[in-house]
Coordinates of C-alpha atoms in Angstrom, one line a residue:
M1 CA -95.3 -62.1 158.9
A2 CA -91.8 -61.2 160.0
M3 CA -90.4 -62.9 162.9
I4 CA -90.3 -60.1 165.3
Q5 CA -88.5 -60.0 168.7
N6 CA -88.8 -57.2 171.1
D7 CA -85.6 -56.4 173.2
M8 CA -86.3 -52.7 174.0
P9 CA -87.8 -52.6 177.5
V10 CA -89.9 -49.6 178.7
R11 CA -87.7 -47.3 181.0
Q12 CA -90.6 -45.3 182.2
A13 CA -94.2 -45.1 181.6
F14 CA -96.6 -42.5 182.9
H15 CA -99.8 -40.7 182.4
L16 CA -99.7 -37.1 181.3
P17 CA -102.4 -34.9 181.9
V18 CA -103.1 -32.6 178.7
D19 CA -106.3 -30.8 179.6
A20 CA -109.0 -30.8 182.1
T21 CA -110.2 -34.1 180.5
H22 CA -107.5 -36.3 179.1
R23 CA -104.5 -38.2 180.5
L24 CA -102.2 -39.7 177.9
Y25 CA -100.4 -42.9 178.6
V26 CA -96.9 -42.5 177.5
E27 CA -93.9 -44.8 177.3
D28 CA -90.2 -43.8 177.2
C29 CA -87.9 -46.6 175.8
G30 CA -84.4 -47.2 174.6
N31 CA -81.3 -45.3 175.0
P32 CA -81.9 -41.9 176.8
E33 CA -79.0 -40.4 174.9
G34 CA -80.0 -41.8 171.5
I35 CA -81.9 -40.1 168.7
P36 CA -85.2 -39.2 169.8
V37 CA -88.3 -40.5 167.8
I38 CA -92.0 -40.4 168.4
F39 CA -94.1 -43.2 167.2
L40 CA -97.7 -42.2 166.1
H41 CA -100.0 -45.2 165.9
G42 CA -102.9 -45.5 163.6
G43 CA -106.7 -45.6 163.7
P44 CA -107.8 -43.1 164.8
G45 CA -108.3 -45.3 167.9
G46 CA -105.5 -47.6 167.7
H47 CA -103.0 -48.2 170.5
I48 CA -99.4 -49.0 171.3
E49 CA -98.1 -52.4 172.2
P50 CA -94.8 -54.0 172.6
I51 CA -94.6 -54.9 168.9
C52 CA -94.5 -51.1 168.0
R53 CA -90.9 -50.9 169.5
T54 CA -89.5 -53.5 167.4
F55 CA -88.6 -51.1 164.4
F56 CA -85.9 -49.4 166.6
A57 CA -82.5 -50.3 167.7
P58 CA -82.4 -49.9 171.4
E59 CA -78.9 -48.7 171.5
K60 CA -79.5 -45.9 168.7
Y61 CA -83.0 -44.7 169.5
R62 CA -84.8 -43.1 172.4
V63 CA -88.3 -44.1 171.4
I64 CA -91.5 -42.2 172.8
L65 CA -94.9 -43.9 172.4
F66 CA -98.3 -42.9 173.5
D67 CA -101.9 -43.8 173.2
Q68 CA -103.7 -41.1 171.6
R69 CA -106.9 -39.6 173.2
G70 CA -109.7 -42.0 173.9
C71 CA -107.8 -45.2 173.3
G72 CA -105.4 -47.9 174.7
K73 CA -104.4 -46.9 178.3
S74 CA -105.1 -43.2 177.9
R75 CA -108.1 -41.9 179.9
P76 CA -111.1 -41.3 179.5
F77 CA -111.4 -44.5 177.2
L78 CA -113.6 -43.7 174.1
S79 CA -113.7 -40.0 174.8
V80 CA -114.4 -37.9 171.5
E81 CA -114.4 -34.5 173.5
E82 CA -111.8 -32.2 172.1
N83 CA -110.4 -35.2 170.1
T84 CA -109.2 -34.0 166.6
P85 CA -105.9 -34.0 164.7
F86 CA -105.2 -30.7 166.0
S87 CA -105.5 -31.8 169.8
G88 CA -103.3 -34.7 168.7
V89 CA -100.7 -32.2 167.6
A90 CA -101.1 -30.4 171.1
D91 CA -100.5 -33.7 172.8
I92 CA -97.4 -34.3 170.8
E93 CA -96.0 -31.0 171.8
A94 CA -97.0 -31.5 175.4
I95 CA -95.1 -34.8 175.5
R96 CA -92.1 -33.2 173.8
T97 CA -91.9 -30.3 176.4
H98 CA -92.5 -32.7 179.2
L99 CA -89.4 -34.7 178.2
N100 CA -87.3 -31.7 177.3
I101 CA -86.7 -32.9 173.9
D102 CA -85.8 -30.2 171.4
T103 CA -86.4 -32.1 167.8
W104 CA -87.0 -35.7 167.2
V105 CA -87.9 -38.0 164.3
V106 CA -91.5 -38.6 163.6
F107 CA -92.7 -42.1 162.6
G108 CA -96.3 -42.4 161.8
G109 CA -98.5 -45.0 160.0
S110 CA -102.0 -44.9 158.4
Y111 CA -103.8 -42.2 160.5
G112 CA -100.3 -41.7 162.3
S113 CA -99.3 -40.5 159.0
S114 CA -102.0 -37.9 158.9
L115 CA -101.1 -36.9 162.6
A116 CA -97.5 -36.7 161.5
L117 CA -98.2 -34.4 158.6
T118 CA -100.6 -32.1 160.7
Y119 CA -97.9 -31.8 163.2
A120 CA -95.2 -30.9 160.4
I121 CA -97.5 -28.1 159.3
L122 CA -97.9 -26.6 162.6
H123 CA -94.4 -27.3 164.1
P124 CA -91.9 -28.0 161.2
D125 CA -88.9 -26.7 163.4
R126 CA -89.3 -29.6 165.7
I127 CA -88.9 -32.5 163.1
R128 CA -85.4 -33.8 161.9
H129 CA -86.9 -36.4 159.9
M130 CA -90.1 -38.0 159.0
I131 CA -90.9 -41.9 158.3
L132 CA -94.4 -42.3 157.0
R133 CA -96.1 -45.6 156.2
G134 CA -99.5 -46.4 154.7
V135 CA -100.2 -42.7 154.0
F136 CA -103.6 -41.4 154.8
L137 CA -104.3 -38.1 153.6
G138 CA -107.5 -37.6 154.9
R139 CA -109.4 -36.3 151.9
K140 CA -113.1 -37.2 150.9
S141 CA -111.8 -39.4 148.2
D142 CA -109.8 -41.3 150.7
E143 CA -112.8 -41.9 153.0
D144 CA -114.8 -42.8 150.0
W145 CA -112.4 -45.4 148.9
L146 CA -112.5 -47.2 152.2
Y147 CA -116.1 -46.8 153.3
R148 CA -118.2 -45.9 150.0
G149 CA -117.3 -48.9 147.7
G150 CA -113.7 -48.6 146.6
A151 CA -112.2 -51.2 148.8
G152 CA -115.4 -53.1 148.7
A153 CA -114.8 -54.0 144.9
F154 CA -111.8 -56.3 146.3
Y155 CA -113.7 -57.6 149.4
P156 CA -117.4 -57.7 148.3
E157 CA -118.6 -60.2 150.9
Q158 CA -117.1 -58.4 153.8
Y159 CA -118.3 -54.9 152.5
D160 CA -121.8 -56.4 152.2
Y161 CA -121.6 -57.2 155.8
F162 CA -120.4 -53.8 156.6
R163 CA -122.8 -52.0 154.1
D164 CA -126.0 -53.9 155.0
F165 CA -126.1 -52.5 158.4
I166 CA -127.3 -49.1 157.2
S167 CA -130.3 -48.5 154.9
K168 CA -129.3 -47.9 151.2
E169 CA -130.8 -44.3 151.4
T170 CA -128.5 -43.5 154.2
D171 CA -124.8 -42.4 153.8
V172 CA -122.8 -45.1 155.2
V173 CA -120.7 -43.0 157.7
D174 CA -123.7 -40.9 158.7
G175 CA -125.5 -43.9 159.5
Y176 CA -123.0 -45.6 161.7
H177 CA -122.4 -42.3 163.4
A178 CA -126.4 -42.4 164.3
A179 CA -126.1 -45.9 165.6
M180 CA -122.9 -45.4 167.6
T181 CA -124.4 -42.2 169.4
G182 CA -127.7 -43.5 169.6
E183 CA -129.8 -44.9 172.8
D184 CA -129.9 -48.4 171.4
E185 CA -127.1 -50.2 173.3
E186 CA -127.4 -53.5 171.2
R187 CA -127.4 -51.5 167.8
K188 CA -124.4 -49.6 169.0
E189 CA -122.3 -52.6 169.9
E190 CA -123.4 -54.1 166.5
A191 CA -122.3 -51.0 164.7
F192 CA -118.9 -51.0 166.6
R193 CA -118.5 -54.6 165.7
R194 CA -119.4 -54.3 161.9
W195 CA -117.2 -51.1 161.5
A196 CA -114.2 -52.8 163.2
K197 CA -114.5 -56.0 161.4
W198 CA -114.6 -54.5 157.9
E199 CA -111.2 -52.6 158.5
D200 CA -109.6 -55.6 160.2
S201 CA -110.4 -57.7 157.0
L202 CA -108.2 -55.4 154.9
V203 CA -104.9 -55.0 157.0
T204 CA -102.7 -57.7 155.8
L205 CA -101.4 -58.4 152.3
L206 CA -103.1 -61.9 152.6
P207 CA -106.3 -61.3 154.4
H208 CA -107.5 -62.8 157.6
F209 CA -111.3 -62.5 158.4
P210 CA -111.8 -62.0 162.0
D211 CA -114.5 -63.6 164.1
P212 CA -117.7 -61.5 163.5
K213 CA -119.1 -62.3 166.8
T214 CA -116.3 -60.9 169.1
L215 CA -115.4 -57.3 170.1
S216 CA -112.4 -56.3 171.7
D217 CA -111.6 -52.8 173.4
E218 CA -109.4 -52.0 170.6
E219 CA -112.0 -52.6 168.0
R220 CA -114.5 -50.7 170.1
S221 CA -112.2 -47.6 170.0
I222 CA -111.2 -48.0 166.4
A223 CA -114.9 -47.9 165.4
R224 CA -115.9 -45.0 167.6
L225 CA -113.0 -42.8 166.9
E226 CA -112.6 -43.6 163.2
N227 CA -116.3 -42.8 162.7
H228 CA -116.1 -39.7 164.8
F229 CA -113.2 -38.2 162.7
F230 CA -114.7 -39.3 159.5
Y231 CA -118.1 -38.0 160.3
H232 CA -116.3 -34.7 160.9
H233 CA -114.3 -34.8 157.7
M234 CA -111.1 -35.2 159.8
F235 CA -111.9 -31.5 161.2
Y236 CA -109.5 -30.1 158.6
P237 CA -110.4 -26.6 157.2
S238 CA -110.2 -27.9 153.7
D239 CA -110.4 -31.3 151.9
N240 CA -107.0 -31.2 151.0
Y241 CA -105.4 -29.8 154.0
L242 CA -102.3 -31.8 154.2
L243 CA -101.1 -31.4 150.8
E244 CA -102.2 -27.8 150.2
N245 CA -99.8 -26.9 153.2
A246 CA -96.8 -28.9 151.9
K247 CA -94.6 -25.8 151.5
T248 CA -94.4 -25.8 155.3
Y249 CA -92.8 -29.2 155.5
A250 CA -91.0 -29.1 152.1
H251 CA -87.5 -28.6 153.8
I252 CA -88.0 -31.9 156.0
P253 CA -86.2 -35.2 154.9
M254 CA -88.9 -37.9 154.5
D255 CA -89.1 -41.6 153.9
I256 CA -92.5 -42.9 152.5
V257 CA -93.0 -46.5 152.8
Q258 CA -96.1 -47.7 150.9
G259 CA -97.3 -51.2 150.2
R260 CA -97.9 -51.7 146.5
Y261 CA -101.3 -53.6 147.4
D262 CA -102.4 -51.5 150.4
V263 CA -106.4 -51.7 150.1
I264 CA -106.9 -49.3 153.1
C265 CA -104.6 -46.5 151.8
P266 CA -103.9 -46.9 148.2
P267 CA -100.5 -46.0 147.0
S268 CA -101.9 -42.9 144.9
G269 CA -101.9 -41.0 148.2
A270 CA -98.3 -41.7 149.0
Y271 CA -97.3 -40.9 145.5
A272 CA -99.1 -37.5 145.6
L273 CA -97.4 -36.7 149.0
A274 CA -93.9 -37.6 147.5
K275 CA -94.6 -35.3 144.6
A276 CA -95.5 -32.4 146.7
S277 CA -92.3 -33.1 149.2
P278 CA -89.0 -32.1 147.5
R279 CA -86.9 -34.0 150.1
A280 CA -89.2 -37.2 150.3
K281 CA -88.0 -40.7 149.0
L282 CA -90.9 -43.1 148.2
H283 CA -90.4 -46.6 148.7
L284 CA -93.1 -48.7 147.1
V285 CA -92.9 -52.1 148.5
E286 CA -94.0 -54.9 146.2
A287 CA -96.0 -57.7 147.9
G288 CA -96.8 -55.0 150.4
G289 CA -100.1 -54.5 152.0
H290 CA -101.3 -51.9 154.8
S291 CA -99.7 -53.8 157.9
P292 CA -96.2 -52.7 158.8
Y293 CA -95.6 -56.2 160.3
D294 CA -95.7 -58.2 157.1
T295 CA -92.1 -59.2 156.4
V296 CA -91.3 -57.1 153.5
M297 CA -92.8 -53.9 155.0
F298 CA -91.2 -54.5 158.4
E299 CA -87.7 -55.0 156.8
K300 CA -87.9 -51.9 154.7
L301 CA -88.8 -49.8 157.8
K302 CA -86.0 -51.2 159.8
E303 CA -83.6 -50.7 156.9
I304 CA -84.3 -47.0 156.7
L305 CA -84.2 -46.4 160.6
A306 CA -80.8 -48.2 160.4
T307 CA -79.5 -45.5 158.0
L308 CA -80.5 -42.4 159.9

């Protein structure tokens, strides 16, 4: 893990209403005259925290961060109402308009890369550069890898703990969805716990195995929102939506930072995106996993941001 220090204070923090239900928690940090950049956290269901600001030089960047719908300090917590990548794109535009920003750098990791690419398809004229990390393309093959056995070949004991909660005759994502939306509160909490612990076991290059008995609010939102998105196949109109529409963002400069040993989002997705994006530079980080805070990943992202 990199030795990471945060010296970028939050200049203003506020809640922005974006529809009749949702209020987003937003932070505006760094130099108000600097290069605007929006940070898109992963999940779905993650949240922002001070470490997210450490990629950016405070004198160079104006950094906008927000908790996506249903998670972090955004309200209502755990809400899946009108919660899709397309509502996320609308939220990004609402923030941009509210802050009177014309164009900005888009920095997204894991599901944040999916959201960034969805935004690039719908609003390519608002992006001056993209930095994507741990690319997730939202295809059925990507979901199958993570939840239906692919990653389980590397972590068989953790996968058994995850998979054994659902009967073998039931699809794992469908079974967890039934548990998370059912009336049995004890089973619902156990579903949240097992889903979150499975993914948390895979994040870093050298794995750590979290306490299976605990359940934090972030783990609860990760489990509920990820399952909601994947149960609905990411809400995309086609399985390969993000790459099928690559021509819309083909003109945008893009840096893709991908850990060679990312078990959550294998490098094949980042490679496919780079091939479809004429202005993309693919940075395959040896001895890198999924976490952007492992030393080699963190240093590569900082290096790229220093050159913009």
